[in-house]
Structures are given as structure tokens and as C-alpha cells.
Coordinates of C-alpha atoms in Angstrom, one line a residue:
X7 CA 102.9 123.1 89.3
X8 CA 105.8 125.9 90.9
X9 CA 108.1 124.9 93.2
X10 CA 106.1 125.0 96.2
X11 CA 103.6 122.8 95.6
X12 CA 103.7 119.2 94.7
X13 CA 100.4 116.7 93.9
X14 CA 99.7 113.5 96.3
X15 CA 96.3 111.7 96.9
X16 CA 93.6 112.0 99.9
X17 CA 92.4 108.5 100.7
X18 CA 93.5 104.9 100.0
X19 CA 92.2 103.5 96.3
X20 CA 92.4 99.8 94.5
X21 CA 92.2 99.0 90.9
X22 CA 92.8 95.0 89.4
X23 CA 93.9 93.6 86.3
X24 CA 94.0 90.7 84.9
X25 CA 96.1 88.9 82.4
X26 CA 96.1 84.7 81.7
X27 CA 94.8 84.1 84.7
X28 CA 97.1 86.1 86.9
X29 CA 95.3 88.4 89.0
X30 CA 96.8 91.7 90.0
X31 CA 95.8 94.2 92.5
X32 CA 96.8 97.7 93.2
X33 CA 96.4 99.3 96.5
X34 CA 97.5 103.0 96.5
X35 CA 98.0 104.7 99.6
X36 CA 98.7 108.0 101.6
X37 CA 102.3 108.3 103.1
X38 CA 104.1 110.2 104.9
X39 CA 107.0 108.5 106.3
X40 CA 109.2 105.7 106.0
X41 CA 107.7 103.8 109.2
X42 CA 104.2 104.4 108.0
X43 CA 105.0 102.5 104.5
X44 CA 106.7 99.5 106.3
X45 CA 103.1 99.1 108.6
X46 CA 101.6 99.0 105.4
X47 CA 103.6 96.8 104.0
X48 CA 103.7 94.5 106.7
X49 CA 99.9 94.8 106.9
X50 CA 99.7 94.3 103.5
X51 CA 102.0 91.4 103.5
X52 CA 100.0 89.6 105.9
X53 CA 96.7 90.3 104.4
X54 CA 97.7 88.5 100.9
X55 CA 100.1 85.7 102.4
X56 CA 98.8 83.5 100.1
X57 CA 99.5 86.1 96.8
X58 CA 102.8 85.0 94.5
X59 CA 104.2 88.3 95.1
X60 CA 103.0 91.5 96.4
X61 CA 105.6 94.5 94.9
X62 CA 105.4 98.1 95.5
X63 CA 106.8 101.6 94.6
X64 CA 106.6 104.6 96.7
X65 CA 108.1 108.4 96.8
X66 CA 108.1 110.7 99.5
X67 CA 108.6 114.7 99.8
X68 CA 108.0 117.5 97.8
X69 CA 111.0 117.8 96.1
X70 CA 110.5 113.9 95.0
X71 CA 113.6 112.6 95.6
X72 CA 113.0 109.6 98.1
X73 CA 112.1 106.5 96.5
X74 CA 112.1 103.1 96.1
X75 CA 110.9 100.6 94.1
X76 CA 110.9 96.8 94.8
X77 CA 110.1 93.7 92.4
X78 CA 109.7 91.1 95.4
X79 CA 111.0 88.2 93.5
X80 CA 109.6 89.1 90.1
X81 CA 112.2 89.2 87.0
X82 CA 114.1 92.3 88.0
X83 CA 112.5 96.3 86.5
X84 CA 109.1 94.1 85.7
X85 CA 107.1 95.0 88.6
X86 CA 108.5 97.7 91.0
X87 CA 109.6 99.7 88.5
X88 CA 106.5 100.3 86.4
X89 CA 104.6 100.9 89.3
X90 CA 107.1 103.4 90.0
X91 CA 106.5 104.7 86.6
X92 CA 103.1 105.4 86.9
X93 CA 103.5 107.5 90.2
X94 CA 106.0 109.5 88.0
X95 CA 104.0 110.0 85.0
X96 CA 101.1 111.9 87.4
X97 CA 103.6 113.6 89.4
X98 CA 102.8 112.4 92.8
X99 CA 104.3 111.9 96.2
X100 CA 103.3 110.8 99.6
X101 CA 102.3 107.8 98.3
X102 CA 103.1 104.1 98.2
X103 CA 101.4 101.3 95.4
X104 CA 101.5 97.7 96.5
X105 CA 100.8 95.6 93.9
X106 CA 99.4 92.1 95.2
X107 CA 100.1 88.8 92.2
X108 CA 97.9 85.8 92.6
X109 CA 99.6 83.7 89.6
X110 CA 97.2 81.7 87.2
X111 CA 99.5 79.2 85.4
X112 CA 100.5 81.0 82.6
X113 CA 103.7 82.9 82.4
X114 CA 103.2 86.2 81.6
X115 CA 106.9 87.0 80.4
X116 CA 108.8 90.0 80.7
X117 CA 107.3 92.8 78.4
X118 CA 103.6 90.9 79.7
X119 CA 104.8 91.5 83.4
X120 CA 105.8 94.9 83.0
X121 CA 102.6 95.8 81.1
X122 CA 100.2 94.1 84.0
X123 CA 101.8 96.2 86.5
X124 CA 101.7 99.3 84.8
X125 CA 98.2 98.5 83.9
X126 CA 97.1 97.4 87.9
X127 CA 99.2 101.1 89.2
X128 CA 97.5 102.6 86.4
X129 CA 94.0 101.4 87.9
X130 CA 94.8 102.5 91.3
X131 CA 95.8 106.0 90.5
X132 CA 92.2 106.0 88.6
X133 CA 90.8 105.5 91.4
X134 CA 92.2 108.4 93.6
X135 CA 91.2 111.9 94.4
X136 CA 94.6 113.6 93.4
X137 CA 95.1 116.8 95.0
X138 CA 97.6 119.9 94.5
X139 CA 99.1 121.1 98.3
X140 CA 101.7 123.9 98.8
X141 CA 104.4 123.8 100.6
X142 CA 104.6 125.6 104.0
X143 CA 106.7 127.0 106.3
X144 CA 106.2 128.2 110.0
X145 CA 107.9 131.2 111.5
X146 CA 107.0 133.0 115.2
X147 CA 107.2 136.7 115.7
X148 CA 107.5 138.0 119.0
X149 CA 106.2 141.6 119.5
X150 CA 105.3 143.6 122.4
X151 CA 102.2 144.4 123.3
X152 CA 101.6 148.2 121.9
X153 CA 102.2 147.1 118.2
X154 CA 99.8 144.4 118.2
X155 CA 97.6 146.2 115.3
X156 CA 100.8 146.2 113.1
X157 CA 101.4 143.1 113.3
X158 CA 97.6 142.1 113.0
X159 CA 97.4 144.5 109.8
X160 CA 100.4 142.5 107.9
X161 CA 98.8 138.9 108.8
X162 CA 95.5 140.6 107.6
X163 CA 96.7 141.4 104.1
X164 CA 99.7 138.6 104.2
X165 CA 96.8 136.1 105.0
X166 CA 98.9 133.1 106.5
X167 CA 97.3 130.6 108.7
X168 CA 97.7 131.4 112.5
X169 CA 98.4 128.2 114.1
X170 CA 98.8 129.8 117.8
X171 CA 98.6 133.3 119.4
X172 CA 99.3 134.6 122.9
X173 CA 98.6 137.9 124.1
X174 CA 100.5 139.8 127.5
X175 CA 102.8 142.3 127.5
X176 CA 104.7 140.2 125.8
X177 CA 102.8 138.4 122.6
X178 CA 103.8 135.7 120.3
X179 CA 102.0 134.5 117.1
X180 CA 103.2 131.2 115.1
X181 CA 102.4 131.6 111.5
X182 CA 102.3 129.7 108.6
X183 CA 102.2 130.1 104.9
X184 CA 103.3 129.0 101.2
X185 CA 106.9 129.2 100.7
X186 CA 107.0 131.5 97.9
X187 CA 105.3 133.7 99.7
X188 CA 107.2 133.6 103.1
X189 CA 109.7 136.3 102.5
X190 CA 107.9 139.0 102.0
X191 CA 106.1 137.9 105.0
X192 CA 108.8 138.1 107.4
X193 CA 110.4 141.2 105.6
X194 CA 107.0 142.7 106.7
X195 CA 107.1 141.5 109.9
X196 CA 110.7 142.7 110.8
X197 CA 110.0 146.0 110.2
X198 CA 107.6 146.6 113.1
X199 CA 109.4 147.8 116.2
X200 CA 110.5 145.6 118.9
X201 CA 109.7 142.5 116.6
X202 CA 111.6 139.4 116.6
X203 CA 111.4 136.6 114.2
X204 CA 112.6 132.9 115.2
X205 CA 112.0 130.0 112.3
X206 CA 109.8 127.3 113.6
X207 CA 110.1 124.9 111.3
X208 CA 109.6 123.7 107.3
X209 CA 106.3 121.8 106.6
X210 CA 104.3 120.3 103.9
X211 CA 100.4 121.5 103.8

């Protein structure tokens, strides 16, 4: 992977596992926000009310720095933190496991917890469609009318995605494309006449 692009998953997956009885399963999940993980924890909550414990892990952003994990009454770095483990070792984000424990009488004990978990995330992860997307940025030229085929030439060979366009005497075009390859882009850009370049605003693809 470079720096502007980062792997996460399409669609929401399970996998199980099962150890002495104890029944473990892995949901794992497309996210793109904080709020949308606490619905799906709630949901999720809700759904297994009768479970022992239901634990997750998640991590958010390209850059991978916002995450969590959380053992929901388990013995403490046995549950949250190999699931986190797993989303690390495959190098994802935008994505939140929830783990769901239905206990079966036998104590599994630390190392036993830790392994079920890993094993359940493990499953889950199996069970995606992992994808590699780049990371994007937006940027608007305005231009005036006469220099339109300059400007149509650069986004020809530049080959960013044209999110909006409006043509008068006065035109406007909203662009996006992969990081790396945004500076040339608005170096490009800025040297047509009468051309003006305002930042819109970083995305993720």
C-alpha cells in the first residue's frame, strides 16, 4: 500500500468459533463514523441480550489512528484486544468486529480467551471482500468561459473524477482525485489564465 491508499471491507461478514462449549461469534462491519459504530453496537447489543458478553474492536481513517478496543467484562487484553489484533495484522480500517460470547460452563482461561477471539475476528475477516481505496481530495477551479478547452484538456489527461460542472461566462468545475496525484493537478490548473483554485475539501474514496 502508499500513503494514499488504505484497505477496508465492502459488506458486513460473520464467522463462529467454538471452544468448551462457549460459542463465539464475529460480526464485522463497514464504518465510517463514530455514531454509526455506537447504532451498531446498540443494535447489536440488543440483538444478543442474552450473550455473556459481546466485545468489539474498531479503527477508523486512513492514516489508522482512531481506535478502540473494549473487553466488556472479560479478563482485561483477552477479548478486545485480539480482535483488535486481527484488524491490524490485515491492515484495515473503517471497520468495527463485535464479538458476541454465549458461555458453555467451562472456563476457557486467559491464553484460551485470547485465542477464541482471535480465532472468531479471524473468521469474520475470512469472510469479507477486502478492498484497497485511495485517498481523495476535492478542489474547484473557477475559469472563465474562453479557456474552457484548457481546462478540459488537463482534466482529460489528469483524469480526475468530475463531481460537478457549470458552464456561463463564468464556469466552475469540482474535481476530485488521489492525493498523490493532486499537486500536479492544481499546478496544471493554475497555469491557465484567469483560473482560480479554492480547496473543497479532503475525502476518503
Amino acid at each position: 500500500m502508499t500513503e494514499d491508499t488504505y484497505k477496508t471491507i465492502t459488506e458486513v461478514s460473520e464467522g463462529t468459533y467454538t471452544e468448551k462449549r462457549s460459542k463465539f461469534i464475529a460480526i464485522a462491519l463497514p464504518v465510517r463514523t463514530l455514531e454509526e459504530i455506537k447504532v451498531h453496537l446498540e443494535a447489536y447489543q440488543k440483538k444478543y441480550y442474552d450473550a455473556r458478553h459481546v466485545c468489539y474492536a474498531y479503527m477508523l481513517g486512513h492514516e489508522r489512528k482512531n481506535f478502540r478496543a473494549n473487553d466488556n467484562g472479560e479478563p482485561s487484553g483477552t477479548a478486545g484486544k485480539p480482535i483488535l489484533g486481527q484488524i491490524n495484522s490485515n491492515e484495515l480500517t473503517d471497520i468495527l468486529i463485535i464479538v458476541v460470547r454465549y458461555f458453555g460452563g467451562i472456563k476457557l482461561g486467559t491464553s484460551g480467551l485470547i485465542v477464541a477471539y482471535k480465532a472468531a475476528a479471524a473468521e469474520a475477516i475470512a469472510a469479507c471482500t477486502i478492498v484497497e481505496k485511495t485517498v481523495d481530495e476535492e478542489v474547484t477551479v473557477l475559469f472563465e468561459y474562453p479557456f474552457m478547452n484548457d481546462v478540459m484538456r488537463i482534466v482529460k489527461e489528469e483524469e480526475p473524477e468530475i463531481l460537478s460542472q457549470s458552464y456561463d461566462m463564468d464556469c466552475s468545475m469540482t474535481l476530485r482525485i488521489r492525493q498523490s496525484a493532486m499537486p500536479r493537478l492544481r499546478s496544471r490548473l493554475e497555469k491557465v489564465e484567469t483560473a482560480r483554485i479554492t480547496d473543497e475539501q479532503e475525502g476518503n474514496g
